[in-house]
CSV table of C-alpha atoms and ligand atoms in Angstrom, one decimal:
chain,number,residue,atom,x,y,z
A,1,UNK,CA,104.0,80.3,93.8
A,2,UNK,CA,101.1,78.7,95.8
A,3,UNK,CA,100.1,81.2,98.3
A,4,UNK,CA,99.6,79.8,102.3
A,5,UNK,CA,96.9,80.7,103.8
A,6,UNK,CA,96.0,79.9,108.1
A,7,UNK,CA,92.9,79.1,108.7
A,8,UNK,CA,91.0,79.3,111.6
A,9,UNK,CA,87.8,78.4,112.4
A,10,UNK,CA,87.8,79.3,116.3
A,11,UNK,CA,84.6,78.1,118.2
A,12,UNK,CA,80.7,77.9,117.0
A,13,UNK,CA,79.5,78.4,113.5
A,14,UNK,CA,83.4,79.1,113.0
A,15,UNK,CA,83.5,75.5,112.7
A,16,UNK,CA,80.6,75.9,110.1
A,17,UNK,CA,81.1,78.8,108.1
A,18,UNK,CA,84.9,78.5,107.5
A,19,UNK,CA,84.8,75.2,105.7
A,20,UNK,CA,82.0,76.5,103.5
A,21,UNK,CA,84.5,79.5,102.6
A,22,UNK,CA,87.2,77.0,102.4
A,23,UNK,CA,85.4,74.8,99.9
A,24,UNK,CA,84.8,78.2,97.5
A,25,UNK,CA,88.1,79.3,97.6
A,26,UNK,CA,89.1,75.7,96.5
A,27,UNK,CA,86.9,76.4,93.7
A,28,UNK,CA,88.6,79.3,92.4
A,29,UNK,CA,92.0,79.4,93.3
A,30,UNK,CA,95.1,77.0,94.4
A,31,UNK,CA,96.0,77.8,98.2
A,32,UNK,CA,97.7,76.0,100.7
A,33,UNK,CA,95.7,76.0,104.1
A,34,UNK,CA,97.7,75.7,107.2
A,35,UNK,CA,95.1,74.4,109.5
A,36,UNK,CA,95.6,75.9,113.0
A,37,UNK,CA,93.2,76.5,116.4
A,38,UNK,CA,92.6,79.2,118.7
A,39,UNK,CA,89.9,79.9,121.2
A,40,UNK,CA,87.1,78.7,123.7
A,41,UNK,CA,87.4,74.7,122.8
A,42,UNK,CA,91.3,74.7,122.7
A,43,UNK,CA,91.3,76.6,126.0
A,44,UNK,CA,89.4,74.0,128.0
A,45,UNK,CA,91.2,71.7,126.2
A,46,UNK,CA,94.9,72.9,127.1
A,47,UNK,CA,94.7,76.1,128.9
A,48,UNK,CA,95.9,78.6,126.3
A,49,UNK,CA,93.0,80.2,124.0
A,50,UNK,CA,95.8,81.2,121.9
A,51,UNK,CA,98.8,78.7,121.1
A,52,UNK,CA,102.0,79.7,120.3
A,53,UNK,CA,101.8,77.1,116.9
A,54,UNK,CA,98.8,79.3,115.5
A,55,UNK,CA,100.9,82.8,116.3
A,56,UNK,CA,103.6,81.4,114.5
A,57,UNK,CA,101.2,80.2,111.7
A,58,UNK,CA,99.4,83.4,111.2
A,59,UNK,CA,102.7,85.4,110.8
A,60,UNK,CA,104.6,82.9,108.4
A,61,UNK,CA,101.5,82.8,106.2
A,62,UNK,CA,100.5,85.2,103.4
A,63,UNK,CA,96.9,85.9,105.0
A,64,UNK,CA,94.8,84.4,107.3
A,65,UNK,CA,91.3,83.5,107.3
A,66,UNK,CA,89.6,83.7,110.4
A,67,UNK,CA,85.6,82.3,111.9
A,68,UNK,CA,85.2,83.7,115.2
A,69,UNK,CA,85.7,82.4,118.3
A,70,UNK,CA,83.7,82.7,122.0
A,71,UNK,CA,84.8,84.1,125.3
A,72,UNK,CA,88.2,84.0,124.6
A,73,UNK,CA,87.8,86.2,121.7
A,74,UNK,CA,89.7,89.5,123.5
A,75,UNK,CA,92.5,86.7,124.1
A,76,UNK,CA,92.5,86.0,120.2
A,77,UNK,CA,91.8,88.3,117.9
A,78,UNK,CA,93.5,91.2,119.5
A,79,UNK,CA,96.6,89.9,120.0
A,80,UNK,CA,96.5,88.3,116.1
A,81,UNK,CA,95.5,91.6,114.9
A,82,UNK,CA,98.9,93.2,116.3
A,83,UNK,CA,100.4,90.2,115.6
A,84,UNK,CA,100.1,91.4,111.7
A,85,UNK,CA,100.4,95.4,112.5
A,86,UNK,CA,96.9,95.3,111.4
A,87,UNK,CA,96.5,98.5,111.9
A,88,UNK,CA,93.2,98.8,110.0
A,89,UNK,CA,89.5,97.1,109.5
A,90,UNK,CA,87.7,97.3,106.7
A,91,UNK,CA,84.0,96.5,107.2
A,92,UNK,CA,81.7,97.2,104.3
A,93,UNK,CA,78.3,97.1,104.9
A,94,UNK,CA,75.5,96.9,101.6
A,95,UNK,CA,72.4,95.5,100.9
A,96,UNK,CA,71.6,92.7,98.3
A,97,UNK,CA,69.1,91.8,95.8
A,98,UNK,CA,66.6,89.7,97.1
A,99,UNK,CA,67.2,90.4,101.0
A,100,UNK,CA,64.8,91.9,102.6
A,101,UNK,CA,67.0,95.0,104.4
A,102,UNK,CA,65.6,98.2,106.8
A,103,UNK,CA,67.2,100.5,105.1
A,104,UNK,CA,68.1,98.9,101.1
A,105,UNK,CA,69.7,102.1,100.2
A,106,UNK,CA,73.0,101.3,102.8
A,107,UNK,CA,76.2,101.1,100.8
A,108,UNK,CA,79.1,102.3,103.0
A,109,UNK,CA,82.4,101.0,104.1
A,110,UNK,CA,83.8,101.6,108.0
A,111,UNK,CA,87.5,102.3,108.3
A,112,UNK,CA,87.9,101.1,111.9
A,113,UNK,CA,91.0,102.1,114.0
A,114,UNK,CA,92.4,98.5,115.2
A,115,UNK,CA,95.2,98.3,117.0
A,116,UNK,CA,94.0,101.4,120.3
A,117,UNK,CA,91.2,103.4,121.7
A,118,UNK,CA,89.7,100.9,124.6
A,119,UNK,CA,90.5,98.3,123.3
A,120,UNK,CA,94.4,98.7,123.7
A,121,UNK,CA,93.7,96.1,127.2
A,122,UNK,CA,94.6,99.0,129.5
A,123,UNK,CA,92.6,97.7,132.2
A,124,UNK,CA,93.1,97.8,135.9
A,125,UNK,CA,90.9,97.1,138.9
A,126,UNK,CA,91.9,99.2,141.8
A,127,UNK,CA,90.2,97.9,144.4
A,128,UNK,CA,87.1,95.5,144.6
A,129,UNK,CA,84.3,97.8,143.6
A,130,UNK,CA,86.7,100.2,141.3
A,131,UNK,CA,88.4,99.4,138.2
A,132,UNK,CA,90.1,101.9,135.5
A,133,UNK,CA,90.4,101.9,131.8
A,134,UNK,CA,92.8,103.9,129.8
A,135,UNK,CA,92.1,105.0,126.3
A,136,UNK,CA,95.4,105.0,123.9
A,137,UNK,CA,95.1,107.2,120.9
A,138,UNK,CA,98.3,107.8,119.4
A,139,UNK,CA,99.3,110.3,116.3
A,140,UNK,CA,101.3,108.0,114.6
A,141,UNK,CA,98.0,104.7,114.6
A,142,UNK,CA,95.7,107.8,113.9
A,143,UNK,CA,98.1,109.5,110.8
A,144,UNK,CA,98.2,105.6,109.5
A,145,UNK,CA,94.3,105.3,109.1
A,146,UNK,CA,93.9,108.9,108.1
A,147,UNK,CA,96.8,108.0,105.0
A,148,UNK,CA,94.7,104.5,104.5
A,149,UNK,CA,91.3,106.3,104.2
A,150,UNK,CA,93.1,108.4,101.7
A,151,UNK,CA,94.4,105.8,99.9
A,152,UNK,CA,91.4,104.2,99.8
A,153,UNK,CA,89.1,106.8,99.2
A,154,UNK,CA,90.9,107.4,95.9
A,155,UNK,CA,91.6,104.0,94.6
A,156,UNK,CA,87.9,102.9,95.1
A,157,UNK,CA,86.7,106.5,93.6
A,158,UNK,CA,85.1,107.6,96.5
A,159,UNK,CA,84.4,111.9,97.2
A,160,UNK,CA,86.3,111.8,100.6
A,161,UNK,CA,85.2,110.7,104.3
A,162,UNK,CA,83.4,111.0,107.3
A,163,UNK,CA,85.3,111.1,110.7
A,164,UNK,CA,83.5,109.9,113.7
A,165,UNK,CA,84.4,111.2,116.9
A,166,UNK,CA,83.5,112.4,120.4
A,167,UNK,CA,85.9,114.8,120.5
A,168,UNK,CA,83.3,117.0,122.6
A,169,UNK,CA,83.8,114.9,125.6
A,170,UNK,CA,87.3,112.7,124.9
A,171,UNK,CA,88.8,116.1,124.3
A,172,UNK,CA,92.1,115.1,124.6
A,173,UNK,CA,92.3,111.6,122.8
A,174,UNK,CA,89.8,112.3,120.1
A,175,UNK,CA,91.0,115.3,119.6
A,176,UNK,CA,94.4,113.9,118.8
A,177,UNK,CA,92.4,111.3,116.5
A,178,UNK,CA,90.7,114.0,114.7
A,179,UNK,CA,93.5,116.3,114.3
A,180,UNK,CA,95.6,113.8,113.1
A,181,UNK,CA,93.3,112.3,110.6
A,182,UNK,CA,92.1,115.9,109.2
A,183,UNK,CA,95.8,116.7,108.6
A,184,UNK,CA,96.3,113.9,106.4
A,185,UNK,CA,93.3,114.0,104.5
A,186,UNK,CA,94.3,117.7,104.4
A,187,UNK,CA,98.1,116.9,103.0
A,188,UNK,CA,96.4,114.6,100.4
A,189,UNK,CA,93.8,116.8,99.2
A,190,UNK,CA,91.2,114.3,100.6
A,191,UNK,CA,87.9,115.6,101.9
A,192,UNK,CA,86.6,115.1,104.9
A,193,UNK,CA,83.1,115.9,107.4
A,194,UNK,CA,83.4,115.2,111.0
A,195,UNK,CA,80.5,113.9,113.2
A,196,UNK,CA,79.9,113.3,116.7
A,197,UNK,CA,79.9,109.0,116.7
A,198,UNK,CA,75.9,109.3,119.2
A,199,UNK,CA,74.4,111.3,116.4
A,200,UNK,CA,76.4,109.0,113.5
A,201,UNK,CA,74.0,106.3,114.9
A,202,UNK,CA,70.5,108.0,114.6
A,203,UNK,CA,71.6,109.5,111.5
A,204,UNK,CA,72.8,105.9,110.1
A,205,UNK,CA,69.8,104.6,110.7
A,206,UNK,CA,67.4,107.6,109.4
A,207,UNK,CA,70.2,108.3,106.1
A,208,UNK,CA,72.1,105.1,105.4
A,209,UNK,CA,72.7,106.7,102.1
A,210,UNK,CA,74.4,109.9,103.6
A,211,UNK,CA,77.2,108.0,104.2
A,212,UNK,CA,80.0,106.5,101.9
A,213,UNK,CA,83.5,106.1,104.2
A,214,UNK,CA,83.9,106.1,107.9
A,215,UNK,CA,86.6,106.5,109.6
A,216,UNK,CA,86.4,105.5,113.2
A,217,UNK,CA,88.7,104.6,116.4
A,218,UNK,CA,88.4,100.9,117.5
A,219,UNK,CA,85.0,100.6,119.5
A,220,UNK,CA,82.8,102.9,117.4
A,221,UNK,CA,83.8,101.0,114.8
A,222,UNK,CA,83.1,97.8,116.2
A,223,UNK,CA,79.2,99.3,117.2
A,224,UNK,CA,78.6,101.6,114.4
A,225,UNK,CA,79.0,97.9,112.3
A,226,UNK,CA,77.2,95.8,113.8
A,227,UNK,CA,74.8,98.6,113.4
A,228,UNK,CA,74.4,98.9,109.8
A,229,UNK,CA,74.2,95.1,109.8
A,230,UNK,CA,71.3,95.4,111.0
A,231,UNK,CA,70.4,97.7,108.6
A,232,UNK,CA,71.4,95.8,105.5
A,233,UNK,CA,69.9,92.2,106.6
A,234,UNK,CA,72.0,91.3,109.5
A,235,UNK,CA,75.3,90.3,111.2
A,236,UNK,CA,75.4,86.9,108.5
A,237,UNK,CA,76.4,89.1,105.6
A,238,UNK,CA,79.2,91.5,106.8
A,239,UNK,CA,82.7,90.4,106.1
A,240,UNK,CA,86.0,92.5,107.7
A,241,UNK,CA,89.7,92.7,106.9
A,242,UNK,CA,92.2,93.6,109.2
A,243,UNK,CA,94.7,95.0,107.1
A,244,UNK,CA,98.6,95.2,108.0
A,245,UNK,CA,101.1,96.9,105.9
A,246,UNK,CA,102.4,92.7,104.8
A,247,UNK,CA,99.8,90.4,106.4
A,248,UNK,CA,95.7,90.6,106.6
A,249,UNK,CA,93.7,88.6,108.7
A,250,UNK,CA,90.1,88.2,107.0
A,251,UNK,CA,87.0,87.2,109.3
A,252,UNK,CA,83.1,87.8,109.6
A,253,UNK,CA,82.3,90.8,111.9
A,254,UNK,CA,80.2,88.2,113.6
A,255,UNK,CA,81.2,86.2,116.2
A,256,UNK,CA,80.5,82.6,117.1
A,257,UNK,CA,76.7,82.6,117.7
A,258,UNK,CA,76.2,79.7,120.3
A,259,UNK,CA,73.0,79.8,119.9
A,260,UNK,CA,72.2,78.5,116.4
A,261,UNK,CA,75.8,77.0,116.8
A,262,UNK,CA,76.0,72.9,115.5
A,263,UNK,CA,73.0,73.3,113.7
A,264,UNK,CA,74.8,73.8,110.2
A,265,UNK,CA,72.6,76.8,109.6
A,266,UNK,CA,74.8,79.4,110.0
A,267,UNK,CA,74.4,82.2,106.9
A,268,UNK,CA,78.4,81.3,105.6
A,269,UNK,CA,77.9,84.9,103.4
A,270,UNK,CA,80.1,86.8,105.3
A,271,UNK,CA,83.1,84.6,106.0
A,272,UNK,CA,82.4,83.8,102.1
A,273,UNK,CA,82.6,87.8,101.1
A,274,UNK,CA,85.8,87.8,104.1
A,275,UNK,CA,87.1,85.1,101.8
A,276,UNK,CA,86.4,87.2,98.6
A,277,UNK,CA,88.6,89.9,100.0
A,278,UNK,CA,91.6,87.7,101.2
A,279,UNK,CA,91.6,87.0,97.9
A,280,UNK,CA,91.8,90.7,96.6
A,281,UNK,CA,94.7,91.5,99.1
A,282,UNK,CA,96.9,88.2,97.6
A,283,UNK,CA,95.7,90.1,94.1
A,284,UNK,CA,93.8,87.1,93.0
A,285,UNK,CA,91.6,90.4,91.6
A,286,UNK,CA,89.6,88.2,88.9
A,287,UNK,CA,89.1,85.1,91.6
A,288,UNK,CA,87.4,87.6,94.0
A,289,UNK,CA,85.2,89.6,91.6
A,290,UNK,CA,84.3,85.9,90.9
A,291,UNK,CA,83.5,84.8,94.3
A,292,UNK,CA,81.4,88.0,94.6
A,293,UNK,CA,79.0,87.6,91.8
A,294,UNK,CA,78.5,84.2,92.7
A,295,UNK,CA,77.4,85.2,96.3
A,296,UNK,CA,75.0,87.7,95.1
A,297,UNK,CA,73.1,85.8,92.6
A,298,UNK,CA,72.6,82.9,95.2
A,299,UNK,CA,71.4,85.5,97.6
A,300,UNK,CA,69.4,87.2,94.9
A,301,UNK,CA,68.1,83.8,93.5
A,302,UNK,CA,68.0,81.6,96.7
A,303,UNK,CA,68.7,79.2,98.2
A,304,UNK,CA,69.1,81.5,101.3
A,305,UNK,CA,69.6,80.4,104.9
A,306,UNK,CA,67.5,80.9,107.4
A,307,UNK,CA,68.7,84.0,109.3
A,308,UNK,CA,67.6,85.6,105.7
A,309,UNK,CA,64.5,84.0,106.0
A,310,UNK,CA,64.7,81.0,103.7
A,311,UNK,CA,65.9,77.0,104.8
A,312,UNK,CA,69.1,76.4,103.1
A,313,UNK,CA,71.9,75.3,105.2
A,314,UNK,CA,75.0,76.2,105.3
A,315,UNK,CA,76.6,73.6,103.0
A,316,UNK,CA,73.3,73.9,100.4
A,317,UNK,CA,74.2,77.3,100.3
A,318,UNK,CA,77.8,77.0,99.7
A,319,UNK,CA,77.5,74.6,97.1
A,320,UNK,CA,74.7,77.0,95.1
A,321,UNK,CA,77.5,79.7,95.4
A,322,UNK,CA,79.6,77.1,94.2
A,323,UNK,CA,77.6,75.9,90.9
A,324,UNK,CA,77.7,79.7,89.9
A,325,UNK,CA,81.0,80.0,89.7
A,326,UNK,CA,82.6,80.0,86.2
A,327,UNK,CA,84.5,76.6,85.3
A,328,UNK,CA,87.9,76.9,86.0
F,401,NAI,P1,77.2,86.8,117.5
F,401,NAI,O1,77.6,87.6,116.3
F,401,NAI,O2,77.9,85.5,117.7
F,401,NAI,O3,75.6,86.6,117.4
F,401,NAI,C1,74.6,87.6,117.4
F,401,NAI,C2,73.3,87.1,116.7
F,401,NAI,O4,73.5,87.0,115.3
F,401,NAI,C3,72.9,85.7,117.2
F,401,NAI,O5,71.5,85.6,117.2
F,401,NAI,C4,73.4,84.8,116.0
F,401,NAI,O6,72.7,83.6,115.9
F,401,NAI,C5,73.3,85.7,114.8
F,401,NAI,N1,74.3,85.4,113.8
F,401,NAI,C6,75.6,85.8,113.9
F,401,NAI,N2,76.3,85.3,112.8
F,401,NAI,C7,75.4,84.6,112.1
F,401,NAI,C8,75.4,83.9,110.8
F,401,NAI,N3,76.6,83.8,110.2
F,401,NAI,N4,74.3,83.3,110.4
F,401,NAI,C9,73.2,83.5,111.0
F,401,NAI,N5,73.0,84.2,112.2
F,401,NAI,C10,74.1,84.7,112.7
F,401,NAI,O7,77.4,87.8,118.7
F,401,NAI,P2,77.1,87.5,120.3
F,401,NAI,O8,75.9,86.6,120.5
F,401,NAI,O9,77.2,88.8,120.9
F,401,NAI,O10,78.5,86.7,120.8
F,401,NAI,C11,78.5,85.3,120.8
F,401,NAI,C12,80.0,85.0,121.1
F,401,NAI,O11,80.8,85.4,120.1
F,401,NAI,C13,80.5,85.7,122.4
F,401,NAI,O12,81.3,84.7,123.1
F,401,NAI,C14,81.4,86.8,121.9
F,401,NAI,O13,82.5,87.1,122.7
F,401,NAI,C15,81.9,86.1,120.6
F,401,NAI,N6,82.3,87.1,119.5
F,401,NAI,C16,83.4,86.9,118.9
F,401,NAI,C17,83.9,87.7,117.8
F,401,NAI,C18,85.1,87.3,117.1
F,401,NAI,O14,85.6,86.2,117.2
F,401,NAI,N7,85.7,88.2,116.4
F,401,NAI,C19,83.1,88.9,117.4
F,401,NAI,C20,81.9,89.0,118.2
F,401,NAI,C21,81.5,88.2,119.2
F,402,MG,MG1,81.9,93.2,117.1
């Protein structure tokens, strides 16, 4: 049965990078793309950054694939991701061959709570010049990561995992996150180091290679990875997952970069690699690994575009990831 798959490409290099992705998933496998809208552009247009046709589209299908939209984005994304119980997102971050990277050595994958923390919407302004946030941490989200990271930690043969935290000062929340993670990696055997989430970020930068898996609430996961894409050769090669215990919705950790928008140079690498995971959670296993090897070896062998310091657009560069895939 032909998978369907809702696609969309939100505002920006969205409108760039997804049909780049589009074009190498083509390539490799036989998907049926429900084309569907959502953000900035459709907001002017009609008012709603987030139509009820493109809710409906992202929960009938059997993934998503998502650019990135602008302003609107809190209006999107976060209502999609609970849309689909994505209750995780995967972000792995590693260098490549032939990009120039700070710190080469990074390899690591962030395990970022996705559903809580701040970013739950809990926002209130009290009077003018006051305004409140609350921070949601339950056990039952935090048990749910801690028994993904376990999973995952053993099916991708990793030692165990680092927990990052601020339990010091958010004694009460991350000490509910911490507690409940530690118990599960505890009950599974799995295990673990904790670290405060201010010294994670020196220490990321100074010992990439120190780390392996981290498992984070929602905004230290969103910073600590846009962190080590900067370490690795920036935000145009780090794809994400958002993973439910059905659906997944699959997108570049970047967002929809206005200013190189229209120009058709956007670096399509990481809703390509977003793409090459979609693919793993539909089990199209041999398709992915596929997609994977084809990526590297273009970014190894050039044509690269210009964000990696070569003058390849995006299309020239989809097309050379393209050509390397095997014939089908
Ligand atoms: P951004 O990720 O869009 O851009 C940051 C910098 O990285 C820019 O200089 C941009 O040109 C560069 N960059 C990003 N992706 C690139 C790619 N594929 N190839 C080459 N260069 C790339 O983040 P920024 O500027 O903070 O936000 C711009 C807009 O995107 C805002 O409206 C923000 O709300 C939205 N956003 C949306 C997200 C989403 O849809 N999930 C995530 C992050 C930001
Ligand atoms: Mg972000």
């Amino acid at each position: 049965m032909t998978e369907t798959v809702a696609v969309i490409p939100g505002d920006g290099i969205g409108h760039e990078v997804v049909p780049a992705t589009l074009r190498v998933l083509d390539a490799v496998v036989d998907l049926e793309f429900v084309h569907v809208e959502a953000g900035d552009a459709v907001a002017e247009r009609t008012g709603e950054p987030l139509p009820e046709e493109t809710v409906e589209a992202v929960v009938d299908a059997d993934a998503t694939l998502f650019g990135a939209t602008g302003e609107t984005s809190a209006d999107v994304i976060l209502p999609l991701r609970d849309a689909v119980d994505s209750f995780v997102n995967v972000r792995p971050a590693r260098t490549y061959p032939g990009v120039d990277a700070l710190r080469p050595e990074t390899d690591l994958v962030i395990l970022r709570e996705n559903t809580e923390g701040v970013y739950a919407g809990i926002e209130n302004r009290l009077s003018e010049g006051v305004s409140t946030l609350t921070r949601l941490v339950t056990r039952s989200a935090s048990r749910r990561l801690g028994e993904f990271a376990c999973d995952y930690v053993d099916a991708n043969g990793h030692d165990g995992f680092t927990v990052a935290h601020k339990n010091n000062v958010m004694r009460v929340t991350d000490g509910l996150f911490v507690d409940s993670v530690a118990d599960v990696a505890a009950a599974h055997g799995v295990d673990i180091d904790t670290q405060y989430m201010d010294a994670m970020a020196t220490e990321l930068g100074l010992n990439p290679a120190e780390y392996d898996v981290i498992v984070c609430p929602n905004l230290a996961g969103d910073m600590l990875s846009d962190l080590a894409a900067g370490l690795v050769g920036g935000l145009g090669l780090l794809p994400s997952a958002n993973v439910g215990s059905e659906r997944g919705i699959f997108e570049p950790v970047h967002g929809c970069a206005p200013d190189i928008a229209g120009e058709g140079v956007a670096n399509p690498t990481a809703a390509i690699l977003s793409g090459a995971m979609l693919l793993e959670f539909l089990d199209h296993d041999g398709a992915a690994a596929d997609v994977r090897a084809a990526v590297e070896s273009t970014l190894a062998a050039g044509p690269r575009t210009p964000d990696l310091g070569g003058s390849a657009n995006t299309e020239a560069f989809a097309d050379a990831v393209i050509e390397r895939l095997p014939e089908t």
